[in-house]
Every structure is written in structure tokens, then in C-alpha cells.
């Protein structure tokens, strides 16, 4: 067995690999870029080597630096994780040439499956059903257009070197073909340095079903059943599960046998995934499921297979790389229950899923006993350099209904702030009737449109929870006496005309009464005067609008930073006379601009703010002395 392992990756998958290696007594070496100097995977590993600047092409994608780090630390083997260099046959060969163990398939297998057209031809020759289409050498646009017409619209143009859902165009009719081809080729050249495309029949009611396979160096190959990854956004997986809903035993046997045949055709060693596309218009039928591509690495969604099979796939990878035979035979493998995984991303569904970066001041996952494979923890910084996936929530139950309930429950209480997350979106998708019925195709998310985008404005329940939280938080704080009086008055006087104004992202909301306990919300503090309320995975930060409203107590002249952020403009100078409501400075936080104004007439007695400066929450920015 190898004694030491370098992990050529970052984030959750690096942490995941360290966990299994450590359990096996293997010493772990992490690599990291500038941006990751304090990352979780670096702290978890036994040793860590800095390999360069933050951009991946200057660090995580530089094979020579990674091999040098392995040699310098005496690591015997390299695990590439997924993404980055994991499907780079040249790198795999260089690792082997350096006298190190490559935790992955033979470089020749990676090459054979690397291009989608070559892989499909190989599979067709091995007798595996492939998605109907054209996969030849000729790339003349007029010729390709004829092939598309022959296949029959709609068709899918795919970059042969594509991956991660990029380099694909669905074409509905002949008139759109030329433009779609040109744009697909442009994207393929820019992203993969290869303009070659293939054309496939666009499968109706498509479901993405894939099979986990595993080979060893002794000629054994097994499968570990299927996963269903049909819940996708723009051809990228969002929620995955195992087994596949509606898969009967006979169909499963045929599909998994085809997958093993595919793996055998390339003498496969290690963990791999055979991806199929199914036409589910009449349920899952073996004669309507076709080979799409093979991923010659550990897959992001491997945990759902681990949950239903009881196998630690990373442990198997390390055993196989060490020359051991597969620990179990095919007849010793079986499916236990149902598992699901949701990919938690630092992105904002409300702005078209733009990635969101910054420090995770709050990162609370529910207490329930679920598996979380995370690459971050509270106070970690999400940088703009890498994939925005920060964690995976994984549940396992006796049956599918139980798994959906567990996933929905886990997502409901997930709180991420001020970095935006897709937890609310995942919640709505998982809780939808169609998903609960196990009846989604890869088009589900697109068809739902805005129905899966969580609200950005707080509702009455959220405001009520915030009000209650603030009342409790303030009751023992004397220094905020004005707010204290306000909240106390609101709490005691439940008559109809007593209201409380709360502010969320610069917008004022009126709360009419203190609500009863219960409901779906979770609250915690988010700063001295702010309540963080989470409902259905969506987090809101709510406070009293004290930074723009006037009151008249001496200490109200202290203008504190309401949250961590950056000062973008200062409108006053020290000693200046100001009038109530006058703009003092503008703070940018949570990607929003907040204007802080003078609470009353006075002079600027103290000014601790300069444009461009980062400020912590509760920092004293300006002190206004009242005029008597
Ligand atoms: P999967 O089916 O496992 O999602 P993909 O081919 O879509 O397979 O991509 C694998 C995963 O690797 C993606 O989900 C993405 O998060 C990650 N990934 C892709 N490219 C990179 C990269 N350059 N660096 C790090 N991770 C990446
Ligand atoms: P990538 O390398 O980007 O993962 P794939 O070939 O695996 O590319 O396709 C990605 C996704 O695109 C699939 O999971 C599926 O949702 C969709 N897709 C691919 N081929 C077809 C097809 N022929 N018909 C319908 N949808 C398809
Ligand atoms: Mg794929």
C-alpha cells in the first residue's frame, strides 16, 4: 500500500480524498495557490506545498510544479481529483515517468475516451449502443448540415473535446444550423483549443443516467449500479441520486452490463463513469438508452453511489493504485436504500446565477445527521478564481420519499451569508411535485423558469422572526437605548397602531405585530444590530433602519459600520458642520451600496473612513457631535 499521497486539487474533493487517505494511515500532501493559502484542504493535509499564483493555469494546472512538489515531499502517489488535470493523459504519463503512482486509469484509456467522437466509435465497435448521429472527420459546414437533416431535427452539435456542459448547441430547425455551428466552433476553439464537432440526435424527454464502473490491474471490472443526474441547469448537474427512479431490475442489468463492456473495451483501471442518455417518453427501456461519453476519473456525484453501496470509492482507488485487487466481486455488491446529493454553489439565483465571492461570515448547515462534503467552513473566503461549488449535501434513506424529505429538510435550514448561495433554489427544486414524483428530465429547470428562483424580499414570517430576534437581542443592551425603547414599546403594545420598521437590503418594511413562535424560519445574529433569518435555504439580513433615521441621544452620533464592507465614497471632512439626513459616506457590502447619513444636526467630531478602505462590522466610522 502506498504510504503517502499528494492531492493535485483543492476544495471539497481535496478534503474528501484526505479523509479516506487518513483513515487508511496514508500521509497526505496538499498543494495550494496564493488564494488558497488558508484554505481548508491546506489545513487538513499533513503537509502543504505552495505551487504558484491564484489563476489555475499558473498553479493547479501546471503539471511540472505538482510533480516537483510530490518529489520534494517524498509523496509516492498523485490523486488528481476531478476537473483540473484529472483527464489529462500527458500529465498522467508524466507522473508515471517521474516514478510516481498515478491514482487513475492508464493514460491510454484516458486518451481513448478523451474525445467524444473517438469514444463513440470505439463503443459502437464494442457493441455498446451509442447516441445516433454523425461522428466523422469531415467538418465542412454544408456537409454537416446535410448530416443534421438526415439525423432529423432537433439535433445537438457537440464539441468533441467538450466538457462541463460547454461547447453544445441544440438546433431546432435547418435554418438555424449554420449560425449554431459557427458559434459552437468558436466556443470550442476558445475553451478547448479544438473546433471539431459531432452531431447527435437530440433525445426527447432526456434523462441522464450513468453507471459507476471500477477496474483493477488484475483484469477485474465491476459496476456499482447507476446514478440519475437528470436535474441539470444548462447541461450541468445540480441534484443527483442513486438508484434511478423507475429503473427495473432487467433494464438495470442490461445497462450496467453495457457499462462494464465499455470499460473492458479500454482495459479500464480505477474509478470511471459511463454516461448514457435515455429517452424516457415511455419510461426507462434498455433499447432507448445510449452511450454518451465516459469520464475517466472520480465523479463529483460519487458519494450517492458510496451511500447505497457502502463502498468508499476513494479507498478503492488507493487500493487499486497500490496494485491490490478489487475488494468485492460483482455478486457481493448490492443496493441499499436511496441516496441524493445537492451541489451547494456560491452563486446568486436572483442574478442569473452569477458567482458570489467573499468571506463566509455565516455558513450553517443543519444539525440533522447528513453527510456534508465541504471545501469550506465558517469564515473561509470564496475566491473568484475557481469553481463556485463549495459543498455537497448528501442524504441516505430507506426509500426515495425518505431521501427527498431528508434533502429538503437539510436545504431548508442551510444558511450562507453574506456570500449568496443556491440553497433556496435547490430547496425549491427538491421540494417540487415533479421531482418528488421522480419525473424530471434534463429540461425540468429550464421549463420551471422563475418558479425555482427564491424570493429576494422578506415575507411577513421572515420579518416577524427578525423582529423577535432583535427584541431578544436588545433587551439587555443599554447602549442602544433608543432602539431598546422602540423594540420594548413594540413588544409590549400589541395594539393595531404600533408598528416597527425593519430594513432589509436598504428597503424598509413595516412589521405590524410580534408573531407567535413556530414557522419555517431560523434566526441568528449577523452583527450587533442585525438578524440573519433563513427560510427555505434563503438568507435575509434584517435590522432597524437606525443608520439613516434620526433620534436624539448623544451616543447616536456614533456611526458604526453595519456590516463588513468597503467604503466607496466619503462625503464629509473632519470638523465639518452637517445637518440631519446629510450623506456622510457610502459603504459597499453584500454587493449593495449603503448610504450612511447624519442622525441629527452637528459637526463631524471624528472621521475614520477613507474611500477604498475595507471595514469590519461595528467599526466606528464617523462620530457626530450634536449642536446644543
Ligand atoms: P461531472 O459530471 O462530474 O459534473 P463535468 O465534466 O461537468 O463532470 O465536470 C467535472 C466537475 O469538475 C465539474 O462539476 C466542475 O465543478 C469541476 N471542474 C470543471 N472544470 C474545473 C476546473 N478547471 N477546476 C476545478 N474544477 C473544475
Ligand atoms: P459534457 O462533456 O459537457 O458532460 P455530455 O455529452 O456528457 O457533455 O452532455 C452533457 C449533457 O447534455 C447531458 O447530461 C444531457 O443533459 C445533455 N445531452 C447530451 N447529449 C444529448 C442528446 N443527444 N440529447 C439530449 N440531451 C443531451
Ligand atoms: Mg458529461
XYZ file of C-alpha atoms and ligand atoms in Angstrom:
683
model
C 0.000 0.000 0.000
C 1.226 3.495 -0.804
C 2.312 5.389 2.320
C 1.980 8.985 1.106
C -0.228 10.815 -1.354
C -0.213 14.229 -2.991
C -3.640 15.593 -3.904
C -3.470 17.723 -7.054
C -6.712 19.566 -6.392
C -8.499 21.888 -3.982
C -11.878 22.450 -2.365
C -14.260 19.731 -1.307
C -12.696 16.958 -3.371
C -9.235 17.548 -1.877
C -10.785 17.385 1.616
C -12.754 14.271 0.636
C -9.622 12.462 -0.557
C -7.647 13.470 2.546
C -10.391 11.940 4.717
C -10.101 8.466 3.179
C -6.308 8.575 2.907
C -6.005 9.498 6.578
C -8.349 6.680 7.613
C -6.026 4.304 5.745
C -2.936 5.684 7.514
C -1.621 7.381 4.376
C 0.288 10.669 4.790
C -1.288 13.480 2.742
C 0.308 16.393 0.903
C -1.827 19.302 -0.314
C -0.875 21.833 -2.969
C -2.183 25.372 -2.987
C -2.175 28.649 -4.858
C -1.882 32.131 -3.358
C -5.658 32.422 -2.964
C -5.801 29.102 -1.105
C -3.017 29.729 1.424
C -5.513 29.399 4.287
C -7.926 27.021 2.580
C -9.468 24.091 4.426
C -7.691 21.428 2.343
C -4.326 23.003 3.190
C -5.061 22.904 6.903
C -6.377 19.349 6.768
C -3.387 17.831 4.981
C -0.299 16.645 6.851
C 1.847 18.862 4.668
C 1.206 21.535 2.038
C 3.216 22.954 -0.843
C 2.683 26.364 -2.428
C 2.591 25.984 -6.221
C 2.018 29.490 -7.507
C -0.332 32.394 -8.154
C -4.102 32.186 -7.858
C -5.114 31.593 -11.502
C -5.411 27.828 -12.055
C -3.326 27.922 -15.238
C -0.414 29.215 -13.119
C -0.870 26.724 -10.277
C -3.325 23.807 -10.237
C -2.970 23.256 -13.983
C 0.855 23.295 -14.057
C 1.829 19.622 -14.101
C 5.563 20.203 -13.604
C 5.021 22.151 -10.382
C 2.788 19.441 -8.994
C 5.205 16.647 -9.832
C 8.069 18.678 -8.343
C 6.024 19.140 -5.153
C 5.455 15.380 -4.925
C 9.152 14.631 -5.390
C 10.203 17.304 -2.894
C 7.879 15.991 -0.177
C 8.544 12.328 -0.824
C 4.938 11.641 -1.830
C 4.665 8.300 -3.621
C 1.428 8.876 -5.489
C -0.704 11.646 -7.014
C -4.519 11.765 -6.882
C -5.906 14.313 -9.362
C -9.482 14.566 -8.034
C -11.894 15.790 -10.726
C -11.543 18.773 -13.060
C -8.074 20.348 -13.409
C -5.562 17.709 -14.638
C -7.684 14.637 -13.903
C -8.373 13.761 -17.550
C -5.046 14.923 -18.938
C -3.293 11.838 -20.337
C 0.001 13.701 -20.812
C 0.058 14.647 -17.151
C -0.799 11.085 -16.109
C 2.123 9.842 -18.225
C 4.477 12.480 -16.785
C 3.527 11.362 -13.259
C 4.361 7.761 -14.155
C 7.591 8.810 -15.911
C 8.664 10.631 -12.742
C 8.479 7.311 -10.908
C 5.262 8.195 -9.085
C 1.989 6.266 -8.807
C -0.905 7.775 -10.790
C -4.214 7.254 -8.992
C -6.308 6.857 -12.103
C -6.691 4.884 -15.293
C -3.872 4.152 -17.747
C -3.041 7.191 -19.907
C -4.102 5.191 -22.984
C -7.618 4.736 -21.531
C -7.887 8.479 -20.866
C -6.849 9.198 -24.455
C -9.252 6.625 -25.893
C -12.182 8.252 -24.076
C -10.906 11.821 -24.251
C -12.622 12.887 -27.454
C -16.332 12.206 -27.727
C -16.272 11.135 -31.401
C -13.425 8.645 -30.945
C -15.046 7.279 -27.784
C -18.384 6.768 -29.547
C -16.745 4.967 -32.454
C -14.863 2.723 -30.053
C -18.046 1.961 -28.127
C -20.066 1.267 -31.268
C -17.358 -1.187 -32.376
C -17.522 -2.882 -28.949
C -21.275 -3.365 -29.368
C -22.404 -0.647 -26.926
C -25.439 1.315 -28.205
C -24.387 4.926 -28.899
C -26.491 8.071 -29.385
C -27.427 8.158 -33.081
C -25.616 10.808 -35.096
C -22.625 11.783 -37.208
C -19.144 11.438 -35.696
C -16.856 11.548 -38.723
C -13.800 13.521 -39.742
C -15.366 15.786 -42.401
C -16.177 19.174 -40.872
C -17.362 21.125 -43.921
C -20.436 23.154 -42.798
C -22.583 22.219 -45.819
C -21.753 18.545 -45.332
C -22.529 18.734 -41.585
C -25.817 20.450 -42.354
C -26.789 17.550 -44.663
C -25.946 15.068 -41.892
C -28.144 17.051 -39.463
C -31.073 16.900 -41.882
C -30.531 13.152 -42.262
C -30.460 12.604 -38.493
C -33.623 14.694 -38.195
C -34.211 17.853 -36.133
C -33.838 18.702 -33.322
C -30.125 17.871 -33.216
C -27.311 18.640 -30.808
C -23.954 19.928 -32.049
C -21.221 18.916 -29.604
C -17.545 19.841 -29.425
C -15.685 16.508 -29.451
C -13.277 17.933 -26.848
C -16.088 19.492 -24.789
C -16.818 19.024 -21.102
C -18.666 20.597 -18.198
C -21.688 21.297 -20.402
C -19.700 23.678 -22.625
C -19.454 23.537 -26.402
C -23.000 22.303 -27.064
C -25.805 23.762 -29.178
C -29.298 22.423 -29.611
C -30.631 23.184 -33.098
C -34.383 23.070 -33.681
C -34.521 23.562 -37.438
C -32.333 23.615 -40.564
C -32.435 27.413 -40.828
C -30.596 27.805 -37.504
C -27.920 25.225 -38.204
C -25.178 27.364 -39.799
C -25.183 30.015 -37.072
C -25.295 27.443 -34.259
C -22.401 25.533 -35.822
C -20.258 28.652 -36.130
C -20.913 29.719 -32.537
C -20.304 26.201 -31.196
C -16.985 26.014 -33.068
C -15.945 29.421 -31.725
C -16.671 28.348 -28.149
C -14.927 25.001 -28.680
C -11.803 26.698 -30.020
C -11.735 29.211 -27.175
C -12.415 26.705 -24.382
C -10.781 23.511 -25.608
C -8.452 24.571 -28.436
C -10.243 22.161 -30.774
C -13.016 23.180 -33.185
C -14.039 19.627 -34.144
C -17.724 18.791 -33.587
C -20.061 15.826 -33.827
C -23.794 15.890 -34.411
C -26.280 13.904 -32.363
C -29.957 13.285 -32.482
C -31.482 15.391 -29.703
C -33.149 12.840 -27.485
C -36.737 13.650 -26.457
C -37.665 13.621 -22.773
C -33.970 13.138 -21.994
C -32.811 11.649 -18.746
C -29.131 11.479 -17.828
C -28.316 8.073 -16.388
C -24.761 6.972 -15.679
C -23.067 3.875 -14.338
C -20.154 3.788 -11.894
C -17.539 1.268 -13.002
C -14.352 0.106 -11.318
C -11.424 -1.882 -12.661
C -8.200 -3.203 -11.159
C -4.820 -4.200 -12.622
C -5.751 -7.893 -12.345
C -8.369 -7.721 -15.075
C -11.429 -7.427 -12.827
C -14.125 -4.901 -13.711
C -17.342 -4.379 -11.747
C -20.122 -1.818 -11.812
C -21.610 -0.136 -8.738
C -25.053 0.497 -10.242
C -26.494 3.618 -11.760
C -26.987 7.265 -10.799
C -29.645 9.571 -12.179
C -28.344 13.089 -12.879
C -31.280 14.443 -14.851
C -31.781 17.511 -12.690
C -29.489 19.835 -14.622
C -29.116 23.520 -15.344
C -27.538 24.316 -18.678
C -26.276 20.740 -19.071
C -24.650 20.811 -15.636
C -25.743 18.539 -12.837
C -27.487 20.108 -9.858
C -29.029 17.238 -7.852
C -28.043 13.598 -8.354
C -29.424 10.385 -6.945
C -28.939 6.642 -6.853
C -30.552 4.432 -7.910
C -32.527 5.897 -10.841
C -36.302 6.322 -10.322
C -38.311 3.898 -12.418
C -35.392 1.602 -13.242
C -36.498 -2.026 -13.225
C -34.115 -4.874 -12.498
C -33.939 -6.177 -16.080
C -33.179 -2.745 -17.536
C -30.595 -2.120 -14.841
C -28.860 -5.387 -15.664
C -28.659 -4.566 -19.372
C -27.470 -1.002 -18.759
C -24.813 -1.986 -16.239
C -23.625 -4.832 -18.468
C -23.199 -2.323 -21.316
C -21.175 -0.093 -18.988
C -18.860 -2.931 -17.975
C -18.447 -3.811 -21.650
C -17.478 -0.197 -22.374
C -14.910 -0.198 -19.554
C -13.495 -3.508 -20.725
C -13.063 -2.123 -24.252
C -10.440 0.310 -22.889
C -8.872 -2.042 -20.277
C -10.147 0.264 -17.617
C -8.359 0.548 -14.257
C -9.708 2.589 -11.343
C -12.932 4.574 -10.930
C -14.806 5.647 -14.043
C -18.269 6.661 -15.145
C -20.117 5.712 -18.294
C -22.711 8.373 -19.107
C -25.862 7.444 -21.002
C -28.754 9.462 -22.325
C -32.215 7.899 -22.072
C -35.380 8.709 -23.978
C -37.862 8.481 -21.095
C -41.009 9.172 -23.109
C -42.149 5.616 -22.342
C -40.328 5.068 -19.052
C -36.810 3.639 -18.909
C -36.317 0.987 -21.606
C -32.994 -0.659 -22.413
C -33.490 -0.072 -26.152
C -33.892 3.690 -25.543
C -30.676 4.244 -23.600
C -27.485 5.212 -25.465
C -23.822 5.756 -24.583
C -22.940 9.454 -24.450
C -19.396 9.677 -23.023
C -17.037 8.246 -20.419
C -15.495 10.269 -17.597
C -12.177 8.646 -16.742
C -11.964 9.863 -13.138
C -13.822 10.114 -9.863
C -17.090 11.975 -10.457
C -18.421 14.901 -8.426
C -21.518 12.858 -7.587
C -19.663 9.703 -6.464
C -20.993 9.988 -2.871
C -24.511 8.826 -3.796
C -23.005 5.574 -5.043
C -20.987 5.276 -1.830
C -24.139 5.717 0.226
C -26.151 2.992 -1.497
C -23.284 0.519 -1.920
C -21.402 1.043 1.340
C -18.154 1.272 -0.642
C -15.595 4.050 -0.083
C -14.652 4.748 -3.709
C -11.557 6.769 -2.793
C -10.310 3.883 -0.651
C -10.840 1.562 -3.631
C -8.932 3.977 -5.863
C -5.971 3.962 -3.494
C -6.035 0.171 -3.129
C -6.193 -0.361 -6.893
C -3.395 2.185 -7.474
C -1.317 0.209 -4.964
C -1.796 -2.930 -7.051
C -4.445 -4.638 -4.934
C -7.392 -6.492 -6.456
C -10.910 -5.000 -6.106
C -12.116 -5.664 -2.540
C -15.520 -7.015 -3.666
C -16.841 -9.165 -6.511
C -19.901 -8.166 -8.531
C -22.135 -10.639 -6.688
C -21.043 -9.117 -3.371
C -22.335 -5.667 -4.354
C -25.929 -4.594 -3.801
C -28.116 -1.508 -3.487
C -29.143 -0.403 -0.009
C -31.838 2.283 0.106
C -31.775 5.606 -1.742
C -29.246 8.442 -1.787
C -29.318 12.021 -3.061
C -26.783 14.793 -3.394
C -27.286 18.523 -3.924
C -24.436 20.744 -5.089
C -24.185 23.888 -2.968
C -22.765 26.744 -5.018
C -21.655 30.255 -4.079
C -23.867 31.872 -6.693
C -26.935 34.082 -6.805
C -30.046 32.612 -8.450
C -31.636 36.091 -8.446
C -28.976 37.485 -10.790
C -28.864 34.660 -13.302
C -26.639 32.511 -11.061
C -23.696 34.918 -11.022
C -20.906 33.544 -8.830
C -20.695 35.229 -5.443
C -17.432 35.702 -3.583
C -16.236 36.909 -0.206
C -15.924 35.710 3.365
C -18.464 33.245 4.714
C -19.458 35.101 7.868
C -22.239 32.561 8.274
C -22.062 29.035 6.973
C -24.543 26.945 8.919
C -25.647 23.568 7.752
C -28.451 21.799 9.608
C -27.742 19.636 12.633
C -29.529 16.684 11.134
C -27.350 13.686 10.550
C -26.466 14.084 6.931
C -23.193 13.796 5.092
C -21.656 17.077 4.021
C -18.597 17.039 1.770
C -17.419 20.614 2.133
C -14.414 22.552 0.944
C -15.036 25.491 3.237
C -16.075 26.334 6.787
C -17.402 29.450 8.504
C -15.053 32.426 7.877
C -13.490 30.770 4.802
C -13.134 33.065 1.816
C -14.728 32.137 -1.507
C -12.339 33.487 -4.133
C -13.231 34.355 -7.728
C -10.582 32.046 -9.197
C -12.199 28.627 -9.103
C -15.386 26.664 -9.496
C -18.049 28.160 -7.164
C -19.130 24.771 -5.774
C -18.464 24.964 -2.020
C -20.070 21.782 -0.682
C -22.292 18.817 -1.364
C -25.210 17.839 0.870
C -25.667 14.084 0.775
C -28.579 12.149 2.253
C -29.366 8.450 2.508
C -32.700 6.908 3.456
C -34.564 3.638 3.168
C -36.551 4.782 0.135
C -36.792 7.667 -2.326
C -39.516 9.552 -0.451
C -37.392 9.446 2.691
C -34.361 10.698 0.782
C -36.288 13.641 -0.712
C -37.616 14.566 2.737
C -34.124 14.434 4.215
C -32.690 16.562 1.403
C -35.475 19.139 1.607
C -35.056 19.264 5.386
C -31.309 19.755 5.084
C -31.640 22.519 2.493
C -34.368 24.280 4.447
C -32.025 25.188 7.278
C -28.896 25.908 5.266
C -27.703 29.459 5.939
C -24.950 31.070 3.899
C -24.161 34.786 4.289
C -23.136 37.356 3.034
C -21.947 35.206 0.132
C -25.006 34.215 -1.881
C -25.821 30.544 -2.331
C -28.136 28.414 -4.424
C -29.579 26.688 -1.311
C -33.009 28.290 -1.786
C -33.039 27.261 -5.432
C -32.052 23.681 -4.538
C -34.792 23.654 -1.917
C -37.485 24.678 -4.408
C -36.250 22.136 -6.974
C -36.063 19.261 -4.472
C -39.452 20.126 -2.970
C -41.222 20.400 -6.328
C -44.011 17.972 -7.095
C -42.319 16.730 -10.255
C -39.044 15.948 -8.514
C -40.874 14.280 -5.639
C -42.618 12.117 -8.235
C -39.273 11.123 -9.769
C -40.447 12.553 -13.042
C -37.841 15.070 -14.212
C -35.994 15.316 -17.496
C -32.894 17.411 -18.156
C -35.256 20.203 -19.280
C -37.029 20.460 -15.923
C -35.197 23.523 -14.571
C -35.483 25.456 -17.839
C -39.206 24.625 -18.044
C -39.792 25.848 -14.481
C -38.308 29.266 -15.227
C -38.684 31.716 -12.368
C -40.694 29.269 -10.265
C -37.419 27.930 -8.837
C -35.872 31.343 -8.150
C -36.232 32.089 -4.433
C -37.683 35.441 -3.328
C -35.247 38.244 -2.531
C -37.733 40.253 -0.436
C -38.555 39.028 3.076
C -42.128 37.920 3.738
C -44.144 38.568 6.920
C -42.877 35.410 8.604
C -39.253 36.372 7.976
C -39.807 39.933 9.198
C -41.587 38.607 12.278
C -38.725 36.291 13.085
C -36.260 39.151 12.626
C -38.315 41.429 14.887
C -38.484 38.793 17.581
C -34.773 38.122 17.314
C -33.927 41.801 17.616
C -36.221 42.250 20.627
C -34.482 39.394 22.415
C -31.017 40.531 21.406
C -31.590 44.109 22.519
C -33.329 43.516 25.820
C -30.089 43.511 27.797
C -28.113 46.107 25.874
C -28.189 49.510 27.485
C -26.035 51.323 24.975
C -28.679 51.138 22.258
C -31.273 52.739 24.448
C -33.244 54.389 21.636
C -33.633 51.117 19.776
C -34.268 49.370 23.039
C -37.172 51.674 23.815
C -38.548 51.226 20.341
C -38.393 47.443 20.482
C -39.653 47.216 24.021
C -42.574 49.500 23.179
C -43.388 47.373 20.179
C -43.201 44.166 22.173
C -45.461 45.390 24.980
C -48.001 47.332 22.972
C -49.795 44.940 20.707
C -52.462 47.413 19.706
C -53.032 47.764 15.989
C -51.353 51.119 15.585
C -47.964 50.061 16.945
C -45.597 49.135 14.164
C -41.898 48.516 13.815
C -39.893 49.482 10.761
C -37.269 46.962 9.694
C -34.741 47.303 6.926
C -33.553 44.614 4.537
C -31.041 45.444 1.801
C -31.869 49.132 2.020
C -35.635 48.661 1.766
C -37.896 49.468 4.705
C -40.632 47.040 5.744
C -43.316 47.588 8.338
C -43.925 44.914 10.929
C -47.357 45.182 12.489
C -47.212 42.698 15.359
C -44.872 40.373 17.188
C -45.592 36.988 15.651
C -46.004 33.754 17.541
C -43.207 31.251 17.639
C -43.024 28.437 15.110
C -42.885 28.563 11.343
C -40.088 27.732 8.941
C -37.503 30.326 9.833
C -34.206 30.157 11.665
C -32.519 33.220 13.038
C -29.195 34.191 14.485
C -27.193 37.360 14.927
C -25.333 38.759 11.939
C -23.674 41.724 13.568
C -24.542 43.921 16.527
C -27.890 45.140 15.239
C -28.803 42.641 12.584
C -30.805 39.450 12.479
C -29.933 36.785 9.941
C -33.109 34.908 9.097
C -33.139 31.844 6.900
C -36.250 30.411 5.313
C -36.205 27.535 2.834
C -32.445 27.924 2.356
C -32.663 31.632 1.538
C -30.930 34.008 3.949
C -32.027 37.567 4.748
C -30.275 40.120 6.901
C -32.630 42.465 8.650
C -32.078 45.321 11.081
C -33.529 48.560 12.324
C -33.086 51.431 9.909
C -31.047 53.290 12.510
C -28.265 54.290 10.171
C -30.425 56.608 8.182
C -33.056 57.573 10.724
C -32.675 60.289 13.320
C -33.147 60.022 17.065
C -31.538 62.325 19.542
C -29.283 60.746 22.079
C -25.657 61.715 22.474
C -24.333 58.242 21.610
C -26.455 58.084 18.466
C -23.769 60.225 16.943
C -21.561 57.136 16.617
C -21.896 55.883 13.067
C -20.811 52.252 13.036
C -20.300 50.056 10.005
C -23.470 47.942 9.824
C -21.608 45.059 8.191
C -18.204 44.199 6.800
C -17.619 46.026 3.548
C -15.668 48.570 1.572
C -16.032 52.327 1.729
C -16.608 53.638 -1.753
C -17.152 57.350 -1.061
C -16.693 59.793 1.837
C -18.726 62.989 1.561
C -17.570 64.913 4.648
C -14.327 66.047 6.273
C -13.412 66.221 9.973
C -14.760 69.320 11.670
C -17.438 69.899 9.043
C -20.911 71.009 10.119
C -23.636 68.632 8.952
C -27.404 68.682 9.030
C -29.741 65.832 9.907
C -30.070 63.402 6.985
C -26.939 64.661 5.213
C -24.991 61.970 3.405
C -21.778 61.058 5.256
C -20.380 58.132 3.298
C -21.267 55.199 1.106
C -20.382 51.642 2.032
C -20.431 48.711 -0.328
C -21.318 45.417 1.314
C -23.116 42.311 0.095
C -22.666 43.789 -3.392
C -25.054 46.588 -2.383
C -24.414 50.235 -1.707
C -25.458 51.562 1.681
C -25.592 55.276 2.402
C -24.901 56.370 5.957
C -26.382 59.730 6.933
C -26.130 62.163 9.821
C -28.662 61.294 12.560
C -29.044 64.967 13.635
C -27.563 68.424 13.134
C -23.970 68.604 14.398
C -20.302 68.530 13.484
C -18.027 65.714 12.362
C -16.030 65.170 15.563
C -14.215 62.081 14.355
C -13.735 60.574 10.899
C -12.199 57.118 10.452
C -13.178 56.496 6.858
C -11.251 56.750 3.599
C -12.523 55.762 0.197
C -11.355 52.291 -0.822
C -10.777 51.051 2.745
C -12.148 47.697 3.941
C -14.001 47.978 7.230
C -15.083 45.424 9.786
C -18.568 45.191 11.131
C -19.231 47.636 14.021
C -16.168 49.748 13.205
C -16.638 53.359 14.294
C -16.622 55.280 11.023
C -17.868 58.748 11.978
C -18.746 60.479 15.253
C -21.173 63.372 15.022
C -21.371 65.769 17.960
C -24.747 67.420 18.284
C -25.104 71.200 18.266
C -26.627 72.331 21.552
P -19.395 15.944 -13.696
O -20.316 15.041 -14.409
O -18.566 15.214 -12.701
O -20.013 17.184 -13.192
P -18.022 17.649 -15.616
O -17.245 17.234 -16.817
O -19.200 18.507 -15.793
O -18.382 16.316 -14.844
O -17.013 18.428 -14.674
C -16.482 17.877 -13.549
C -16.507 18.848 -12.439
O -15.235 19.393 -12.312
C -17.463 19.993 -12.632
O -18.608 19.788 -11.883
C -16.742 21.190 -12.124
O -17.277 21.579 -10.863
C -15.342 20.709 -11.929
N -14.455 21.415 -12.762
C -14.528 21.593 -14.090
N -13.515 22.288 -14.515
C -12.776 22.566 -13.431
C -11.580 23.250 -13.214
N -10.902 23.825 -14.197
N -11.121 23.314 -11.986
C -11.757 22.746 -10.967
N -12.868 22.086 -11.095
C -13.374 22.005 -12.312
P -20.148 17.058 -21.086
O -18.819 16.528 -21.507
O -20.216 18.530 -21.155
O -20.564 16.470 -19.789
P -22.162 15.332 -22.329
O -22.022 14.738 -23.659
O -21.968 14.443 -21.165
O -21.169 16.560 -22.225
O -23.589 16.028 -22.239
C -23.936 16.879 -21.163
C -25.448 16.923 -21.013
O -26.095 17.380 -22.213
C -26.097 15.602 -20.719
O -26.047 15.273 -19.352
C -27.512 15.823 -21.223
O -28.247 16.549 -20.280
C -27.317 16.701 -22.424
N -27.234 15.899 -23.658
C -26.115 15.391 -24.194
N -26.376 14.703 -25.317
C -27.704 14.803 -25.508
C -28.598 14.331 -26.536
N -28.159 13.645 -27.573
N -29.906 14.608 -26.407
C -30.371 15.327 -25.364
N -29.592 15.817 -24.395
C -28.265 15.560 -24.455
Mg -20.911 14.518 -19.378
